[in-house]
GROMACS .gro file of C-alpha atoms in nm:
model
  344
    1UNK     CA    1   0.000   0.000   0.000
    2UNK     CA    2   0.283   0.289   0.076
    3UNK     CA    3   0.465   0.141  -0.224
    4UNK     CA    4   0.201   0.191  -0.426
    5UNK     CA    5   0.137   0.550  -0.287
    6UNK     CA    6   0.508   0.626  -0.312
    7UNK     CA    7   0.472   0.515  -0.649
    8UNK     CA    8   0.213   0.722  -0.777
    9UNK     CA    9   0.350   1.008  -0.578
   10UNK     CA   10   0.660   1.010  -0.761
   11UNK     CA   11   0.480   0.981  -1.077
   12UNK     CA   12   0.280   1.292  -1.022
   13UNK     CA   13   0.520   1.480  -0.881
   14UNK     CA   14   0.737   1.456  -1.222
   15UNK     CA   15   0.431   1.515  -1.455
   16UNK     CA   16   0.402   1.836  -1.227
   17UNK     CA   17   0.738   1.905  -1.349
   18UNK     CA   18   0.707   1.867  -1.737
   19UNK     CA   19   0.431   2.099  -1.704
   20UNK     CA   20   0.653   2.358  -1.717
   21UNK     CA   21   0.566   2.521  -1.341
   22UNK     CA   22   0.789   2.732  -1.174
   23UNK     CA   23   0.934   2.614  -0.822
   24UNK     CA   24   0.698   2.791  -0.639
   25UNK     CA   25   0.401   2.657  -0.839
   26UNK     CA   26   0.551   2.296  -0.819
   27UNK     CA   27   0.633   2.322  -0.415
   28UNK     CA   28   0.272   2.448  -0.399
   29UNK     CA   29   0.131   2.150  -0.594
   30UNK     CA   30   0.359   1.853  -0.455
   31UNK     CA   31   0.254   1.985  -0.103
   32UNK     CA   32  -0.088   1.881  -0.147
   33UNK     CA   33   0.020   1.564  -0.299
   34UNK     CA   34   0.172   1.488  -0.028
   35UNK     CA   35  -0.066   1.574   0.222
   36UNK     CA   36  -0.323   1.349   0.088
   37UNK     CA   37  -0.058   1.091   0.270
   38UNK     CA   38   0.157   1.222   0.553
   39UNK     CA   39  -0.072   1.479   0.800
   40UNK     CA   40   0.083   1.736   0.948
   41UNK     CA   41  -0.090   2.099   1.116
   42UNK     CA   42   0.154   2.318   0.944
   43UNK     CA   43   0.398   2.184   0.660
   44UNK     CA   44   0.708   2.461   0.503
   45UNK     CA   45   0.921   2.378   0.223
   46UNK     CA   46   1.229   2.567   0.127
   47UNK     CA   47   1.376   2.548  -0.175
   48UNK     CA   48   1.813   2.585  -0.128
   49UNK     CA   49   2.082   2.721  -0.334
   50UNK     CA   50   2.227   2.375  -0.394
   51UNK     CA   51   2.561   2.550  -0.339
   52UNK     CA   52   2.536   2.716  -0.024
   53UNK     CA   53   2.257   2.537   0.079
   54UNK     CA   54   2.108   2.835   0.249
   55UNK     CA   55   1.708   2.910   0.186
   56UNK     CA   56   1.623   3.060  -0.158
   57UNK     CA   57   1.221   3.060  -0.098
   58UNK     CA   58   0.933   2.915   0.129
   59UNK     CA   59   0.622   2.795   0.088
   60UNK     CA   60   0.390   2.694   0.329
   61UNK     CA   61   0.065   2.447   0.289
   62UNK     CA   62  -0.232   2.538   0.342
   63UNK     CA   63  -0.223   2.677   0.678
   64UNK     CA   64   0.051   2.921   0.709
   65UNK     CA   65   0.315   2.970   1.026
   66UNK     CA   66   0.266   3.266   1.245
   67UNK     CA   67   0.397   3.520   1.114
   68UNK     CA   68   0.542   3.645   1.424
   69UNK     CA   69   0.685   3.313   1.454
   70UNK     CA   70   0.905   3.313   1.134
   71UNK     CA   71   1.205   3.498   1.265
   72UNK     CA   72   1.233   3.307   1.545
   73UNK     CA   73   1.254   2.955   1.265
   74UNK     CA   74   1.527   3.181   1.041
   75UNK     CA   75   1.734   3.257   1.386
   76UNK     CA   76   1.722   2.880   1.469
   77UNK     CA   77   1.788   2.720   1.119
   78UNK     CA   78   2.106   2.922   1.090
   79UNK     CA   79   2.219   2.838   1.447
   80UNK     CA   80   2.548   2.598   1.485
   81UNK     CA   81   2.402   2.437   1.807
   82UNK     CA   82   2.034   2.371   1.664
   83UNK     CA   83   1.971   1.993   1.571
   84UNK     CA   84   1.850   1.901   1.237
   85UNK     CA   85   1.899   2.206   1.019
   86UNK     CA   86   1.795   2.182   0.694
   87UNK     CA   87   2.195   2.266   0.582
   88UNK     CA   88   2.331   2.044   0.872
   89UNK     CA   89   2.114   1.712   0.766
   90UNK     CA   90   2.238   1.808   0.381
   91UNK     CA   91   2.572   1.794   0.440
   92UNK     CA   92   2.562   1.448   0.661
   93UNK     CA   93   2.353   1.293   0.410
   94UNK     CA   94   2.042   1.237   0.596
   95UNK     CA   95   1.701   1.199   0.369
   96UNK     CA   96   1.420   1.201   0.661
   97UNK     CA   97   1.465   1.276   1.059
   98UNK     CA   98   1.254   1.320   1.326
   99UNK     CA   99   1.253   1.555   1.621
  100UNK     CA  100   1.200   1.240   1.823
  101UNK     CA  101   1.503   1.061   1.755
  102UNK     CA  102   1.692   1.363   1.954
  103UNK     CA  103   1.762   1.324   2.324
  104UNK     CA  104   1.550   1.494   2.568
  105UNK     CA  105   1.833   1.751   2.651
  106UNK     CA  106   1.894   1.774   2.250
  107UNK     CA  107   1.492   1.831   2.255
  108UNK     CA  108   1.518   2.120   2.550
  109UNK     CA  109   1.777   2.268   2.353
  110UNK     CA  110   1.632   2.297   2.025
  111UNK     CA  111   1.519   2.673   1.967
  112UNK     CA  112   1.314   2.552   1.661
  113UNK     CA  113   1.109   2.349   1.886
  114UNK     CA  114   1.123   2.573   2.229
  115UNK     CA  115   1.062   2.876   2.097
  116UNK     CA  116   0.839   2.779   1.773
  117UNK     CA  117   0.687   2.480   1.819
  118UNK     CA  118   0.586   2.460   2.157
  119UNK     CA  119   0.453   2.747   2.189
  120UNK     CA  120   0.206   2.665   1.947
  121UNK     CA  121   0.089   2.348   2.115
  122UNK     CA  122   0.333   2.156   1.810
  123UNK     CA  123   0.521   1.838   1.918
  124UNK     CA  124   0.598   1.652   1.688
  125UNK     CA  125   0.836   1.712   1.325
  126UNK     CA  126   0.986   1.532   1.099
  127UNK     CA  127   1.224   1.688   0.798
  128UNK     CA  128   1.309   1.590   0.487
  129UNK     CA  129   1.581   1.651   0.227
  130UNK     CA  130   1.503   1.706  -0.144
  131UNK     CA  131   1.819   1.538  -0.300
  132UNK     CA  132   1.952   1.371  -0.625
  133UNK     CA  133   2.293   1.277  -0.772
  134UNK     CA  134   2.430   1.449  -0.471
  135UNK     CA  135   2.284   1.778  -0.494
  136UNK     CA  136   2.096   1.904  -0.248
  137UNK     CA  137   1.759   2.120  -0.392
  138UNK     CA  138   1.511   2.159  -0.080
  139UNK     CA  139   1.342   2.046   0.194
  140UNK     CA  140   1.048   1.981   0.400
  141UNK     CA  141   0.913   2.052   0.774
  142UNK     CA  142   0.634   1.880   0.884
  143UNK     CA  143   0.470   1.967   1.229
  144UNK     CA  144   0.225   1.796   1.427
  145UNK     CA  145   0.076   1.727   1.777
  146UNK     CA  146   0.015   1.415   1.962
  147UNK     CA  147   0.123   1.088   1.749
  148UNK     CA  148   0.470   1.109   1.641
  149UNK     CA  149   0.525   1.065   1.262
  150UNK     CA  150   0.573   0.668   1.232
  151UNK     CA  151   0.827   0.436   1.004
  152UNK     CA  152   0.532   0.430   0.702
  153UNK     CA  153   0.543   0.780   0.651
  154UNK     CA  154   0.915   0.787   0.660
  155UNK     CA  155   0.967   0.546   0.441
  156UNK     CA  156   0.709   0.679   0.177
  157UNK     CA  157   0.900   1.031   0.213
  158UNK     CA  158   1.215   0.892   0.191
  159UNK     CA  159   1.085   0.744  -0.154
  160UNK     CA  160   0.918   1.025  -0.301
  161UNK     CA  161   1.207   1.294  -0.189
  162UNK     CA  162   1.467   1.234  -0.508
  163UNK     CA  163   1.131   1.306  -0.742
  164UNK     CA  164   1.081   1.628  -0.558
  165UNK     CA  165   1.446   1.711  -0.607
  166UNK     CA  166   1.425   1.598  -0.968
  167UNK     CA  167   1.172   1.781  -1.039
  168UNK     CA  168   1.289   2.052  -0.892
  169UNK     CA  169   1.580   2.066  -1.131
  170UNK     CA  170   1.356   2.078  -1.418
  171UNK     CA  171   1.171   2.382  -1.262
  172UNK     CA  172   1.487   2.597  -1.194
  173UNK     CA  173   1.567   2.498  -1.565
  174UNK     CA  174   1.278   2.655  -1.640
  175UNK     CA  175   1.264   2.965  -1.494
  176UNK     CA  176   1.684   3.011  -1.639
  177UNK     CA  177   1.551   2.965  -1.911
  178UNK     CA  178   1.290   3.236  -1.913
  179UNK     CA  179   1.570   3.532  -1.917
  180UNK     CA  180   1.308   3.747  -1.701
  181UNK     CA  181   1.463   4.125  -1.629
  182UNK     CA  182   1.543   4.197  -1.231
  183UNK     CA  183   1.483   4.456  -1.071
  184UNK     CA  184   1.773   4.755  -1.042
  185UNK     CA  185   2.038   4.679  -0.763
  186UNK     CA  186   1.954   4.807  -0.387
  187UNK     CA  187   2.120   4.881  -0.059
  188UNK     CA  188   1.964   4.756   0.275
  189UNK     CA  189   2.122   4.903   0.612
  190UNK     CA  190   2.024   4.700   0.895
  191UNK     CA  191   1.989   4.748   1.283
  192UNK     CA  192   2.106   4.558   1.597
  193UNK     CA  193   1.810   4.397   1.576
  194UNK     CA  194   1.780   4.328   1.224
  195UNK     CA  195   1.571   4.620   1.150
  196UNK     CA  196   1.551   4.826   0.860
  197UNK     CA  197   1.735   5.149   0.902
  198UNK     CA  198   1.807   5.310   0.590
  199UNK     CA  199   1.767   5.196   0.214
  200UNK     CA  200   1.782   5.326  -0.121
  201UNK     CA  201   1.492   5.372  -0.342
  202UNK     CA  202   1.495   5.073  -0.587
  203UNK     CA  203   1.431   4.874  -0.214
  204UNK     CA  204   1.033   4.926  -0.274
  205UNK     CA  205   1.034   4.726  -0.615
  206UNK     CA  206   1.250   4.401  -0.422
  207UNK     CA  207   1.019   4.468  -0.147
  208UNK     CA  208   0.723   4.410  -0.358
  209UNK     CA  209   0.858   4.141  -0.530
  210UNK     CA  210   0.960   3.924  -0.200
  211UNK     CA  211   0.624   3.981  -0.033
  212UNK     CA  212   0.452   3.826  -0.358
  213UNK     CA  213   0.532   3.523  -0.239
  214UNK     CA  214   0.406   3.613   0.096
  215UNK     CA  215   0.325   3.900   0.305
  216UNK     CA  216   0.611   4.041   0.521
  217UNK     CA  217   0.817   3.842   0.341
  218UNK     CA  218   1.099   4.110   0.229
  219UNK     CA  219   1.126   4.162   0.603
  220UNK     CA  220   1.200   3.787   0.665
  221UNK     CA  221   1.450   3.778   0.435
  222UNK     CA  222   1.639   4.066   0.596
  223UNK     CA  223   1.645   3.878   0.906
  224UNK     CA  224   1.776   3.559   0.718
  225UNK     CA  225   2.071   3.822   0.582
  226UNK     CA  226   2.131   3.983   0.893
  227UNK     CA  227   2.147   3.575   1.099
  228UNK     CA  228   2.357   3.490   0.833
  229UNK     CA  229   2.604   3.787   0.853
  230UNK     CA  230   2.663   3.808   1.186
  231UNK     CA  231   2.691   3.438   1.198
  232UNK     CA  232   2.915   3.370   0.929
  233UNK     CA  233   3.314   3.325   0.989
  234UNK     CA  234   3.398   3.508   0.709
  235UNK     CA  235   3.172   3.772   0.813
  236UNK     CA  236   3.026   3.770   0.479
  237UNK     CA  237   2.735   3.580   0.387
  238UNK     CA  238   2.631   3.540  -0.001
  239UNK     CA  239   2.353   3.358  -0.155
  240UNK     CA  240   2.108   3.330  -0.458
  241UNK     CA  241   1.701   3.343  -0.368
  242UNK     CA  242   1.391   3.362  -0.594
  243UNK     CA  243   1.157   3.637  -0.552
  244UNK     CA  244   0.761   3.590  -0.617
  245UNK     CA  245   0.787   3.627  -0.995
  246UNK     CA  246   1.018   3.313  -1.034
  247UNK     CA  247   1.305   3.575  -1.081
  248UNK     CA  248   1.662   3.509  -0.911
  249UNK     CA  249   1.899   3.723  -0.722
  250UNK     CA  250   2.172   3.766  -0.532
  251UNK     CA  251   2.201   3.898  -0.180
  252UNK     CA  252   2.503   4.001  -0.012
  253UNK     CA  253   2.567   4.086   0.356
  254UNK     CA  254   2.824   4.204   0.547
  255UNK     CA  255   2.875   4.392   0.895
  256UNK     CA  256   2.912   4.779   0.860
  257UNK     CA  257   3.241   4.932   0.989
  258UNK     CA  258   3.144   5.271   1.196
  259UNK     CA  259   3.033   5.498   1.494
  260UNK     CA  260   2.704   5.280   1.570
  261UNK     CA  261   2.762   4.901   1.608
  262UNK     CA  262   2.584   4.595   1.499
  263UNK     CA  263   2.458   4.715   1.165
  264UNK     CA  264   2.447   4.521   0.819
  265UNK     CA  265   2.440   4.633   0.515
  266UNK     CA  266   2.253   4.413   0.245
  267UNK     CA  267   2.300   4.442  -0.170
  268UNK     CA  268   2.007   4.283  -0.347
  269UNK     CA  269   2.081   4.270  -0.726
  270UNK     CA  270   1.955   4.064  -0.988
  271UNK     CA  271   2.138   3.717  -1.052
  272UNK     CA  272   2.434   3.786  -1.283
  273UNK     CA  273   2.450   3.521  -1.594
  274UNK     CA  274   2.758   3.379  -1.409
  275UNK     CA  275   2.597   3.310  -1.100
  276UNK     CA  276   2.257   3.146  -1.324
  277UNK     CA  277   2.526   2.923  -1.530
  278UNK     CA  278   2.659   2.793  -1.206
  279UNK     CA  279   2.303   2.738  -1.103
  280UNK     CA  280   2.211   2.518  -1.424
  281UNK     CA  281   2.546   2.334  -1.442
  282UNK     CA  282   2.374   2.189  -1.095
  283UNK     CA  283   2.016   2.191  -1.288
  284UNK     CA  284   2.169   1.949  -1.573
  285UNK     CA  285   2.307   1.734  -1.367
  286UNK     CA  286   2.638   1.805  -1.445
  287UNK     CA  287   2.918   1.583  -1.282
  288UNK     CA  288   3.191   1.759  -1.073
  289UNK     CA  289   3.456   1.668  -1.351
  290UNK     CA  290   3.163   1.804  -1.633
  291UNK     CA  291   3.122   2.098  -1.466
  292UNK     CA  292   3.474   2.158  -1.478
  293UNK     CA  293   3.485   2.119  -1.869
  294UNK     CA  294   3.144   2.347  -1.888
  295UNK     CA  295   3.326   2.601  -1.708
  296UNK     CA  296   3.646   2.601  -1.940
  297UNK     CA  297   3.436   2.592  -2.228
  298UNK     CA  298   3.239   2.926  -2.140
  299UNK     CA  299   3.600   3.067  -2.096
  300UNK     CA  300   3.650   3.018  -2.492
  301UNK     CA  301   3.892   2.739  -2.451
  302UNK     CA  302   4.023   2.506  -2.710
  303UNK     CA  303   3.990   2.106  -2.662
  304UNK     CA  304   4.337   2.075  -2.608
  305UNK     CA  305   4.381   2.383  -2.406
  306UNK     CA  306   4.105   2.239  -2.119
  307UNK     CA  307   4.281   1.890  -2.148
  308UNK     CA  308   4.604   2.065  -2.022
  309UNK     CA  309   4.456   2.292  -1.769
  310UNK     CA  310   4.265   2.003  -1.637
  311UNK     CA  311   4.537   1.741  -1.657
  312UNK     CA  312   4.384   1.506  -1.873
  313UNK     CA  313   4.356   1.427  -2.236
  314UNK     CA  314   4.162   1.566  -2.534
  315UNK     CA  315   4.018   1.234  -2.604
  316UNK     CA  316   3.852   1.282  -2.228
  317UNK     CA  317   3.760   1.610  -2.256
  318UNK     CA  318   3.564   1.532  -2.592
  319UNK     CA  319   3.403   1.210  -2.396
  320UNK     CA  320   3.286   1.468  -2.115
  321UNK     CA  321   3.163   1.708  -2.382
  322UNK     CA  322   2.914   1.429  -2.546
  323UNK     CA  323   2.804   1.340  -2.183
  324UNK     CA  324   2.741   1.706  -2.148
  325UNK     CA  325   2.548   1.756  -2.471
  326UNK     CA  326   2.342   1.501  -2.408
  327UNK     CA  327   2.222   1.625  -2.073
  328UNK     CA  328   2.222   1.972  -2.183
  329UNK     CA  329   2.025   1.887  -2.491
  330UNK     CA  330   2.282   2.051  -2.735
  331UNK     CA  331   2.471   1.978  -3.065
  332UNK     CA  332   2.768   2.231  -2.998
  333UNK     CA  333   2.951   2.460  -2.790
  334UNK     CA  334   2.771   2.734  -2.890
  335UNK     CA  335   2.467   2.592  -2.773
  336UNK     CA  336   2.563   2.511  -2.477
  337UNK     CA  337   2.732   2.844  -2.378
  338UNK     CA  338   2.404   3.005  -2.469
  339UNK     CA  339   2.218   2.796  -2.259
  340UNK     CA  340   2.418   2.748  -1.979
  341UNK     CA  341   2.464   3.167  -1.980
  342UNK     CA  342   2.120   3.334  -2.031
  343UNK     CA  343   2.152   3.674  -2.111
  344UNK     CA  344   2.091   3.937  -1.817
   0.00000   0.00000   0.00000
């Protein structure tokens, strides 16, 4: 019986993404296909930037979080401590866990579920990880109270997450491919507290375009920027995220050097060709070592001139090359420099 609905699950779930949705239209849909299986009082999905595996969008289901609650989930999904992040399952390889296989002091010390969850009479999640060939594309938080989420509905998750992340390929493919304008680059200074202090004027258009996808959401993903700044080593913290009209970006945050402490100072601009080839090179399916000949081939570079800056021979390179075409769905390097690099 969960076979079976795994099964058809999957199937629908890829038809949703030949239909040529975007990834906010195909989240939206596979949520309800799921929920016709697993229950849960509030479900979230987040697509990630398969490379820093930071949150690119959310969608909810049906019944939306709090709103006041949703800072409080961005502070604890970017926090080192906090069990079962979304970026910290990703990079351990886990498909599917549950807030109950967590000790009782890992439990207490969760901030997702202190502060969050409990709170809202939730005790209960289970998370799961949207990924294929290695890449990493979204995930999944499922809340509930009373009975815990049992080994059925794991399994069927854990057999229906790959087609999620497969089909989430296809939609970012999709949306590349669309060449959509951005909106003109803006500055975001931010408070102690993550607030918005200053800005300049092109912020109203990004702010529009983020709350499309939900109201107050612009704000939340300030927050996210200003977590991820302040938490970040390097003191820098970079990622790509989609804004409601399937249109990608680039954010950029870094502390501000000066008289009043604590701020942050946030570039939006829209996603540069560069940074959308990198994303599709992921999209395709690309191998590490393909990736690497993609990357020398956008440069301009003869066959013989990647073989030697790659240490390996031209018969190889031409052997990745017809692996690449094939995935790409091109006849030449033309084609595939044009599609790998859509135009601004």
């Amino acid at each position: 019986m969960w076979e079976e609905r795994a099964h058809h699950a999957r199937q629908e779930i890829l038809a949703l993404a030949g239909d040529g949705n975007s990834l906010s239209e195909l989240y939206e849909r596979a949520i309800a296909v799921i929920e016709r299986t697993v229950g849960a009082e509030l479900m979230c999905w987040a697509a990630l930037d398969p490379d820093t595996l930071t949150i690119s969008t959310m969608i909810s289901g049906a019944v939306r979080i709090p709103q006041e609650y949703e800072p409080l989930l961005a502070d604890a999904e970017y926090r080192e401590t906090e069990p079962h992040t979304f970026a910290g399952l990703a990079r351990t390889g886990r498909v599917v866990a549950r807030l109950s296989e967590l000790s009782t002091a890992d439990r207490d010390a969760s901030a997702r579920a202190r502060t969050v969850w409990r709170p809202l009479g939730l005790d209960q999640e289970l998370r799961t990880l949207f990924t294929v060939d290695g890449t990493c594309w979204g995930a999944a938080g499922m809340v509930r109270s009373g009975q815990d989420f049992d080994e059925r509905e794991v399994e069927f998750l854990a057999a229906v997450a790959p087609a999620i992340a497969s089909a989430s390929r296809v939609a970012v493919r999709t949306e590349a491919a669309a060449r959509l304008p951005g909106a003109a680059p803006a500055i975001v200074v931010l408070g102690r507290t993550g607030d918005l202090r200053t800005a300049t004027p092109a912020v109203r258009e990004w702010r529009q375009r983020f709350d499309d996808i939900a109201p107050a959401r612009f704000e939340l993903l300030l927050h996210l920027m200003w977590v991820g700044a302040r938490s970040s080593p390097s003191s820098v913290f970079r990622t790509r995220v989609r804004d409601g009209r399937a249109r990608w970006a680039v954010l950029e945050a870094s502390p501000l050097i000066g008289d009043e402490e604590d701020q942050v100072a946030v570039l939006l601009s829209p996603a540069a060709a560069d940074d959308m080839g990198t994303l599709l090179l992921a999209a395709y399916g690309l191998t590490q070592r393909e990736r690497e000949v993609c990357r020398e081939v956008m440069l301009g570079l003869s066959t013989a001139e990647i073989g030697r800056r790659l240490f390996i021979s031209s018969f190889t390179v031409q052997d990745h090359l017809k692996s690449v075409f094939t995935k790409v769905g091109v006849h030449s390097r033309g084609e595939l420099v044009e599609r790998l690099r859509p135009a601004d």
